[in-house]
Coordinates of C-alpha atoms and ligand atoms in Angstrom, one line a residue:
M7 CA 0.0 0.0 0.0
G8 CA 1.2 3.5 -0.8
Q9 CA -1.0 5.5 1.6
C10 CA -1.7 4.6 5.2
P11 CA -5.5 4.2 5.6
S12 CA -5.2 5.3 9.2
C13 CA -3.1 8.5 9.2
G14 CA -3.2 9.3 5.4
Q15 CA 0.6 9.7 5.0
W16 CA 2.3 8.4 1.9
N17 CA 5.1 5.8 1.6
I18 CA 5.6 5.2 5.3
F19 CA 5.0 1.4 5.1
S20 CA 8.0 -0.7 5.8
E21 CA 8.4 -4.5 5.7
E22 CA 8.3 -6.4 9.0
V23 CA 9.5 -10.0 9.2
V24 CA 7.4 -12.1 11.5
R25 CA 9.0 -15.3 12.6
K26 CA 6.8 -18.3 12.6
D27 CA 6.8 -20.0 15.9
K28 CA 7.6 -23.7 15.5
K29 CA 5.9 -24.5 18.8
E30 CA 2.6 -26.3 18.6
G31 CA -0.5 -24.5 19.4
I32 CA -2.2 -24.7 22.8
K33 CA -3.9 -28.0 23.4
I34 CA -6.8 -27.9 25.7
F35 CA -7.2 -30.8 28.1
G36 CA -4.4 -32.6 26.3
R37 CA -0.8 -32.9 27.3
N38 CA 1.5 -30.2 26.3
E39 CA 5.2 -30.3 27.0
S40 CA 5.6 -26.6 27.6
M41 CA 3.4 -26.9 30.6
L42 CA 6.1 -26.8 33.2
T43 CA 4.4 -24.7 35.8
R44 CA 1.2 -25.6 37.6
P45 CA -1.2 -23.8 39.9
V46 CA 0.2 -23.2 43.4
A47 CA -1.8 -22.3 46.5
V48 CA -1.0 -18.7 47.5
Q49 CA 0.3 -19.6 51.0
D50 CA 2.8 -22.0 49.4
I51 CA 4.6 -19.4 47.3
K52 CA 7.9 -18.2 48.8
E53 CA 8.5 -14.5 48.7
E54 CA 12.3 -14.6 49.1
N55 CA 12.9 -13.4 45.5
F56 CA 11.1 -10.2 46.3
V57 CA 13.6 -8.7 48.7
R58 CA 14.3 -5.5 47.0
I59 CA 17.8 -4.5 45.9
P60 CA 18.7 -1.1 47.3
V61 CA 19.5 1.5 44.6
P62 CA 21.6 4.6 45.0
G63 CA 19.7 7.9 45.3
K64 CA 16.5 8.5 47.2
E65 CA 14.6 9.9 44.2
L66 CA 15.2 6.7 42.2
T67 CA 14.5 4.5 45.3
R68 CA 11.2 6.2 45.8
V69 CA 10.2 6.1 42.2
L70 CA 10.9 2.4 42.0
G71 CA 8.8 1.8 45.1
G72 CA 11.6 1.2 47.5
G73 CA 14.3 -0.5 45.4
L74 CA 14.7 -3.0 42.6
V75 CA 12.7 -6.2 42.6
P76 CA 14.9 -9.1 41.4
G77 CA 14.0 -10.3 38.0
S78 CA 12.1 -7.1 37.2
V79 CA 12.4 -5.4 33.8
T80 CA 12.3 -1.6 33.8
L81 CA 11.8 0.4 30.6
F82 CA 13.4 3.8 30.9
A83 CA 12.0 6.0 28.2
G84 CA 12.7 9.6 27.1
E85 CA 13.6 11.8 24.2
P86 CA 17.2 11.7 22.9
G87 CA 19.6 13.9 24.8
I88 CA 17.4 14.2 27.9
G89 CA 19.9 12.4 30.1
K90 CA 18.9 8.7 30.2
S91 CA 22.4 7.3 29.6
T92 CA 23.7 9.7 32.2
L93 CA 21.3 8.6 34.9
M94 CA 21.8 4.9 34.2
L95 CA 25.5 5.2 34.2
Q96 CA 25.3 7.1 37.5
L97 CA 23.3 4.2 38.8
A98 CA 25.8 1.7 37.5
L99 CA 28.7 3.6 39.0
R100 CA 27.1 4.1 42.4
M101 CA 25.9 0.5 42.8
K102 CA 27.9 -1.1 45.5
N103 CA 28.5 -4.8 46.1
L104 CA 26.9 -5.8 42.8
K105 CA 28.3 -6.4 39.4
V106 CA 26.7 -4.2 36.9
L107 CA 26.8 -4.9 33.1
Y108 CA 26.2 -1.7 31.1
V109 CA 25.6 -2.7 27.5
S110 CA 25.7 0.2 25.1
G111 CA 25.0 0.0 21.4
E112 CA 25.2 3.7 21.1
E113 CA 28.5 4.7 22.4
S114 CA 31.9 3.1 22.5
V115 CA 33.4 2.0 25.9
E116 CA 35.9 4.9 25.6
Q117 CA 33.0 7.4 25.2
I118 CA 31.2 5.9 28.2
K119 CA 34.5 6.1 30.2
M120 CA 34.7 9.8 29.4
R121 CA 31.2 10.3 30.7
A122 CA 32.1 8.3 33.8
R123 CA 35.1 10.6 34.4
R124 CA 32.8 13.6 34.0
I125 CA 30.4 12.1 36.6
G126 CA 33.5 11.6 38.8
I127 CA 32.7 8.2 40.3
T128 CA 34.7 5.0 40.0
N129 CA 33.5 1.5 40.5
E130 CA 35.5 -1.6 39.9
Q131 CA 32.3 -3.7 39.7
C132 CA 30.9 -1.8 36.7
F133 CA 31.5 -3.5 33.3
L134 CA 31.0 -1.7 30.1
Y135 CA 30.3 -3.5 26.9
N136 CA 29.7 -2.1 23.4
E137 CA 27.5 -4.6 21.6
T138 CA 24.3 -4.7 19.6
N139 CA 23.9 -8.4 19.0
L140 CA 21.5 -10.0 21.4
Q141 CA 23.1 -13.4 21.3
S142 CA 26.5 -12.0 22.1
I143 CA 25.1 -10.1 25.0
F144 CA 23.5 -13.2 26.4
H145 CA 26.7 -15.1 26.1
H146 CA 28.5 -12.4 28.2
I147 CA 25.6 -12.3 30.7
S148 CA 26.1 -16.0 31.4
E149 CA 29.8 -15.6 31.6
L150 CA 30.0 -12.4 33.8
Q151 CA 26.9 -13.2 36.0
P152 CA 26.1 -9.6 36.7
G153 CA 23.7 -8.5 39.4
I154 CA 22.1 -5.8 37.2
I155 CA 21.9 -5.4 33.5
I156 CA 21.5 -2.0 31.7
I157 CA 20.7 -2.0 28.0
D158 CA 21.3 1.3 26.2
S159 CA 19.2 1.3 24.0
I160 CA 16.6 -1.1 22.9
Q161 CA 16.5 0.6 19.4
T162 CA 20.1 -0.5 18.7
L163 CA 19.7 -4.1 19.6
Y164 CA 19.1 -6.9 17.1
S165 CA 18.6 -10.6 17.3
S166 CA 20.3 -12.6 14.6
E167 CA 17.3 -14.9 14.7
L168 CA 15.2 -12.3 12.9
E169 CA 16.0 -10.9 9.5
S170 CA 14.6 -7.4 9.9
A171 CA 16.8 -4.5 10.7
P172 CA 17.4 -3.1 14.2
S173 CA 14.8 -0.7 15.6
T174 CA 12.0 -2.2 13.5
I175 CA 9.0 -3.1 15.7
S176 CA 9.6 -6.8 15.3
Q177 CA 13.2 -6.6 16.4
I178 CA 12.4 -4.3 19.4
R179 CA 9.6 -6.6 20.5
E180 CA 11.6 -9.7 20.0
C181 CA 14.7 -8.4 21.9
T182 CA 12.6 -7.1 24.8
A183 CA 10.7 -10.4 25.1
A184 CA 14.1 -12.2 25.2
L185 CA 15.4 -9.8 27.8
V186 CA 12.3 -10.3 29.9
R187 CA 12.8 -14.1 29.7
V188 CA 16.4 -13.7 30.9
A189 CA 15.3 -11.5 33.8
K190 CA 12.6 -13.9 34.9
T191 CA 14.7 -17.0 34.7
T192 CA 17.9 -15.6 36.2
H193 CA 16.3 -13.1 38.6
I194 CA 18.7 -10.4 37.4
P195 CA 16.9 -7.0 37.2
V196 CA 17.2 -5.4 33.8
F197 CA 16.9 -1.7 32.8
I198 CA 16.1 -1.1 29.1
I199 CA 16.6 2.4 27.8
G200 CA 14.2 3.4 25.0
H201 CA 14.0 6.6 22.9
I202 CA 10.8 8.3 22.2
T203 CA 10.2 11.2 20.0
K204 CA 8.7 14.6 21.0
D205 CA 5.1 13.5 20.6
G206 CA 5.9 10.2 22.3
S207 CA 4.5 8.5 19.2
I208 CA 7.3 6.1 18.2
A209 CA 6.0 2.6 18.2
G210 CA 9.2 1.4 20.1
P211 CA 8.7 2.0 23.8
K212 CA 4.9 2.3 23.5
V213 CA 4.5 -1.3 22.3
L214 CA 6.8 -2.5 25.1
E215 CA 4.8 -1.0 28.0
H216 CA 2.7 -4.1 28.5
M217 CA 5.8 -6.5 28.3
V218 CA 7.8 -4.9 31.1
D219 CA 7.1 -4.5 34.8
T220 CA 7.9 -0.9 35.3
V221 CA 7.9 2.1 32.9
L222 CA 9.8 5.2 33.9
Q223 CA 9.8 8.3 31.7
F224 CA 12.4 11.1 31.8
E225 CA 10.9 14.5 30.9
G226 CA 12.0 18.0 30.5
D227 CA 13.2 20.5 28.0
R228 CA 16.8 20.2 27.0
N229 CA 17.2 24.0 27.2
Y230 CA 16.3 23.9 31.0
F231 CA 18.2 22.1 33.7
Y232 CA 15.4 20.3 35.4
R233 CA 14.3 16.8 34.6
L234 CA 11.3 15.0 35.9
L235 CA 11.3 11.2 36.4
R236 CA 7.8 9.9 36.1
V237 CA 6.4 6.4 36.7
L238 CA 3.9 5.5 34.0
K239 CA 3.5 1.9 35.2
N240 CA 4.8 0.0 38.2
R241 CA 3.9 -3.6 39.0
F242 CA 5.7 -3.3 42.4
G243 CA 4.9 0.2 43.5
S244 CA 2.9 3.4 43.1
T245 CA 2.6 5.4 39.9
Q246 CA 2.1 8.5 42.0
E247 CA 5.8 9.1 42.6
I248 CA 8.0 11.4 40.7
G249 CA 11.7 12.2 41.0
L250 CA 13.3 15.6 40.3
Y251 CA 16.8 16.0 39.0
E252 CA 19.0 18.9 37.8
M253 CA 21.4 18.4 35.0
A254 CA 24.7 19.8 36.3
E255 CA 28.3 19.9 35.2
H256 CA 29.0 16.5 36.8
G257 CA 25.9 14.5 36.0
L258 CA 22.4 14.6 37.4
K259 CA 21.8 15.9 40.9
E260 CA 18.7 15.2 42.9
V261 CA 16.6 18.2 43.8
D262 CA 15.8 18.2 47.5
N263 CA 13.4 21.1 47.8
P264 CA 11.5 21.3 44.5
S265 CA 8.6 23.6 45.4
G266 CA 10.0 26.9 44.1
I267 CA 12.4 25.7 41.3
L268 CA 10.0 26.7 38.5
L269 CA 9.4 30.3 39.6
S270 CA 11.2 33.2 38.1
Q271 CA 12.4 36.0 40.3
W272 CA 10.3 39.0 39.1
E273 CA 10.8 42.4 40.5
E274 CA 7.4 43.3 39.2
I275 CA 5.2 40.7 37.5
P276 CA 4.2 41.6 33.9
P277 CA 0.6 41.1 32.7
G278 CA -0.1 37.6 31.6
V279 CA 2.0 35.9 34.2
C280 CA 0.8 34.2 37.4
V281 CA 1.6 31.3 39.7
G282 CA -0.4 28.1 40.0
V283 CA 0.0 25.5 42.8
T284 CA 0.1 22.0 41.4
M285 CA 0.7 18.5 42.6
E286 CA 3.2 16.2 40.8
G287 CA 3.1 12.9 42.5
Q288 CA 3.5 13.5 46.2
H289 CA 5.3 16.9 45.6
S290 CA 3.6 20.2 45.6
L291 CA 5.1 22.5 43.0
L292 CA 4.6 26.2 42.2
V293 CA 4.5 26.7 38.5
E294 CA 4.6 30.0 36.6
T295 CA 2.0 30.1 33.9
Q296 CA 2.5 32.6 31.1
A297 CA -0.1 33.7 28.5
L298 CA 0.1 36.0 25.5
V299 CA -3.1 37.2 23.9
N300 CA -2.6 39.1 20.8
D301 CA -4.6 40.2 17.6
T302 CA -4.5 37.7 14.8
H303 CA -3.1 39.2 11.7
Y304 CA -2.8 36.3 9.3
G305 CA -5.3 33.4 8.8
N306 CA -6.7 31.4 11.6
P307 CA -6.1 32.4 15.2
Q308 CA -3.3 30.4 16.8
R309 CA -3.6 28.4 19.9
V310 CA -0.2 27.2 21.0
T311 CA 0.8 25.7 24.3
K312 CA 4.0 24.4 25.8
G313 CA 3.7 22.2 28.8
Y314 CA -0.1 22.4 28.8
D315 CA -2.8 20.4 27.0
N316 CA -3.9 22.2 23.8
R317 CA -7.4 20.9 24.0
K318 CA -7.7 22.0 27.5
L319 CA -6.7 25.5 26.4
A320 CA -9.4 25.5 23.7
L321 CA -12.0 24.5 26.4
L322 CA -10.8 27.3 28.8
L323 CA -11.0 29.9 26.0
A324 CA -14.6 28.8 25.3
V325 CA -15.5 29.1 28.9
L326 CA -13.9 32.5 29.2
E327 CA -15.6 33.9 26.1
K328 CA -19.0 32.7 27.3
K329 CA -18.7 33.6 31.0
C330 CA -16.6 36.8 30.9
G331 CA -18.0 38.3 27.7
I332 CA -14.6 38.7 26.0
T333 CA -13.9 37.9 22.4
L334 CA -11.0 35.7 21.6
A335 CA -12.0 34.5 18.0
D336 CA -9.7 37.2 16.5
K337 CA -6.9 36.7 19.0
D338 CA -3.8 34.4 19.0
V339 CA -3.4 32.8 22.4
F340 CA -0.1 31.3 23.6
V341 CA 0.3 29.5 26.9
N342 CA 3.6 28.4 28.4
L343 CA 4.4 26.7 31.7
T344 CA 7.9 27.1 32.9
G345 CA 10.2 24.2 33.4
G346 CA 9.5 22.4 30.2
F347 CA 7.5 19.6 31.7
M348 CA 4.0 18.6 30.6
M349 CA 1.7 19.4 33.5
E350 CA -1.5 17.5 33.6
D351 CA -2.8 18.5 37.0
T352 CA -6.1 20.3 36.4
S353 CA -5.6 22.6 39.3
L354 CA -3.5 24.8 37.0
D355 CA -6.7 25.8 35.1
L356 CA -7.3 28.8 37.4
A357 CA -3.8 30.2 37.0
V358 CA -4.0 29.7 33.2
C359 CA -7.3 31.5 33.0
T360 CA -6.0 34.4 35.1
S361 CA -2.9 34.7 32.9
I362 CA -5.0 34.8 29.8
L363 CA -7.3 37.4 31.2
G364 CA -4.4 39.4 32.5
S365 CA -2.7 39.4 29.1
Y366 CA -6.0 40.3 27.4
H367 CA -6.5 43.3 29.6
S368 CA -2.8 44.1 30.1
I369 CA -3.4 44.0 33.8
S370 CA -0.9 42.2 36.0
V371 CA -1.6 40.2 39.2
H372 CA 0.3 41.0 42.3
R373 CA 3.3 38.7 42.8
H374 CA 2.2 37.5 46.2
I375 CA -0.9 35.9 44.8
C376 CA -1.2 32.3 43.7
F377 CA -4.0 30.1 42.4
S378 CA -5.1 26.5 42.7
G379 CA -8.4 25.3 41.2
E380 CA -9.9 23.4 38.3
V381 CA -12.3 25.2 35.9
G382 CA -15.4 23.3 34.8
L383 CA -17.4 23.7 31.6
T384 CA -20.0 26.0 33.3
G385 CA -17.2 28.2 34.6
E386 CA -17.4 26.9 38.1
I387 CA -14.2 26.6 40.1
R388 CA -13.8 23.1 41.5
P389 CA -11.9 21.9 44.5
V390 CA -8.5 20.3 44.2
S391 CA -6.9 17.4 46.1
R392 CA -4.5 17.9 49.1
L393 CA -5.2 21.5 49.6
E394 CA -3.4 21.7 53.0
Q395 CA -0.1 20.5 51.4
R396 CA -0.5 23.1 48.6
I397 CA -1.2 25.9 51.1
A398 CA 1.8 24.9 53.2
E399 CA 4.0 25.0 50.1
A400 CA 2.7 28.4 48.9
E401 CA 3.2 29.8 52.4
K402 CA 6.7 28.5 52.5
M403 CA 7.5 30.3 49.2
G404 CA 6.2 33.6 50.6
F405 CA 2.8 33.9 49.0
K406 CA 0.3 36.0 50.9
E407 CA -3.0 35.2 49.1
M408 CA -4.2 32.0 47.5
Y409 CA -7.3 31.7 45.3
I410 CA -9.2 28.4 45.7
S411 CA -12.6 27.0 45.0
S412 CA -15.5 28.1 47.2
Y413 CA -16.5 24.5 47.5
H414 CA -13.5 23.7 49.7
N415 CA -14.6 22.8 53.2
I416 CA -11.8 24.8 54.8
D417 CA -11.9 27.5 57.3
V418 CA -10.6 30.6 55.6
K419 CA -9.5 32.1 58.9
S420 CA -7.4 29.0 59.7
K421 CA -4.0 29.2 61.4
S422 CA -2.0 29.6 58.1
R423 CA -0.5 33.0 57.5
I424 CA -1.7 32.9 53.9
E425 CA -5.0 34.5 53.1
L426 CA -7.4 32.1 51.4
K427 CA -9.7 33.6 48.9
K428 CA -12.6 31.5 47.9
V429 CA -14.1 32.0 44.4
Q430 CA -17.1 30.3 43.0
S431 CA -16.7 30.9 39.2
V432 CA -14.5 32.5 36.6
E433 CA -17.0 35.3 36.3
K434 CA -16.5 36.2 40.0
L435 CA -12.7 35.9 39.5
Y436 CA -12.9 38.1 36.4
H437 CA -14.8 40.8 38.3
A438 CA -12.4 40.6 41.2
F439 CA -9.4 41.3 39.1
F440 CA -10.4 42.8 35.8
G441 CA -14.0 43.9 36.1
Ligands
TYD506 P1 22.5 11.7 27.7 O1 22.6 11.0 29.0 O2 23.5 11.4 26.6 O3 21.1 11.6 27.0 P2 20.3 10.4 26.4 O4 21.0 9.2 26.7 O5 18.9 10.5 27.0 O6 20.3 10.6 24.9 O7 22.7 13.3 28.1 C1 23.1 14.1 27.2 C2 23.1 15.5 27.7 O8 23.5 15.7 29.1 C3 24.2 16.2 26.9 O9 23.6 17.3 26.2 C4 25.2 16.7 27.9 C5 24.5 16.7 29.2 N1 25.3 16.4 30.3 C6 25.6 17.4 31.3 O10 25.1 18.5 31.2 N2 26.3 17.1 32.4 C7 26.9 15.8 32.5 O11 27.6 15.6 33.5 C8 26.7 14.9 31.5 C9 27.3 13.5 31.6 C10 25.9 15.2 30.5
MG507 MG1 22.0 7.9 25.5

């Protein structure tokens, strides 16, 4: 086929070789030699294999749910250049009392050595190996008997049992399945690095998510220093955890006190800028939201976002037009959240709306004010989770007033030094600031 019937693009089809499995199909109620395991009563299962292996760094430990589970396979995904190899090499170098095999198909061992020198840690138990052939890697795994295996990256591996080229879906799937088998039979934990593109669309890591136990994603903008380690899936822990890192001169540093890292130090806040209080995992973060509303001069009005969902912006603009009586059909609207992470917490809605209205009217909001609330379709401002933690964080950063939903069951005259302002709807907010 020349054109893809799904996305409409031309000449994007490529051949995939599918190996025919020689094994017999499943026999029901008949004997099957591959049936080596049998049902076991739950109280008879021994848990000794699930003593977690400690990993260096408290961010990674927390994100992994308290350490590495033996035999677990962790996919570590992220855009190229974000710092995946750096974080994994740091882990390999800091791992004590365990042999680590770091397999790289991307860089030569000399290049990795240079990186290790930059990070500034030495470890005699860390073995580097430049190879892309899966069978050779397995040979060395059985020879070296490492305690942890790191594969950098799945896109460079190939199995000689398949004819298709590396980084085709069948190779990626096959190599991962083989690595999962190795992990499960030898109980060695395996980290697999996988690249994803900006839109996260590449088939590679996405098709692997169901095959592995844990999926970690490294996010951030290469132009900023901060990196967010998210858990997309964890069979052995919570997906609510995040880790925050800073890319420094000598590798990635953990960020201990993240609440204020995304705020700029304004002397006087310009119109279109305000601060929202969000939750990322268990952390409360203060995020600067910026909006620019300008007349459209050419063609269709633009709606461009960075770090914020585009469709959510369209929804908020519709609510603002309807409830505040402003016209945005002939305006370009740009929204930007600082830090370069994608923020999905709906509690930023109120800050985004205030920034848009501020830019529209060229009126700025005082820098001691912050916001935390979700905006619904009727313009109502809805409560957010863990309000006490957000208040504490905002207070710590020196904010004096915080706008929240009037549906919160909290005493406004509570002990906190921050003044809580309850608002019911975007109309009320609009009249309070810009009316
Ligand atoms: P890298 O780990 O190679 O990214 P990935 O494996 O995800 O493609 O990180 C590359 C970037 O990190 C590169 O632009 C240089 C930067 N970097 C530092 O700033 N400090 C350091 O100590 C190291 C090792 C890298
Ligand atoms: Mg790399």
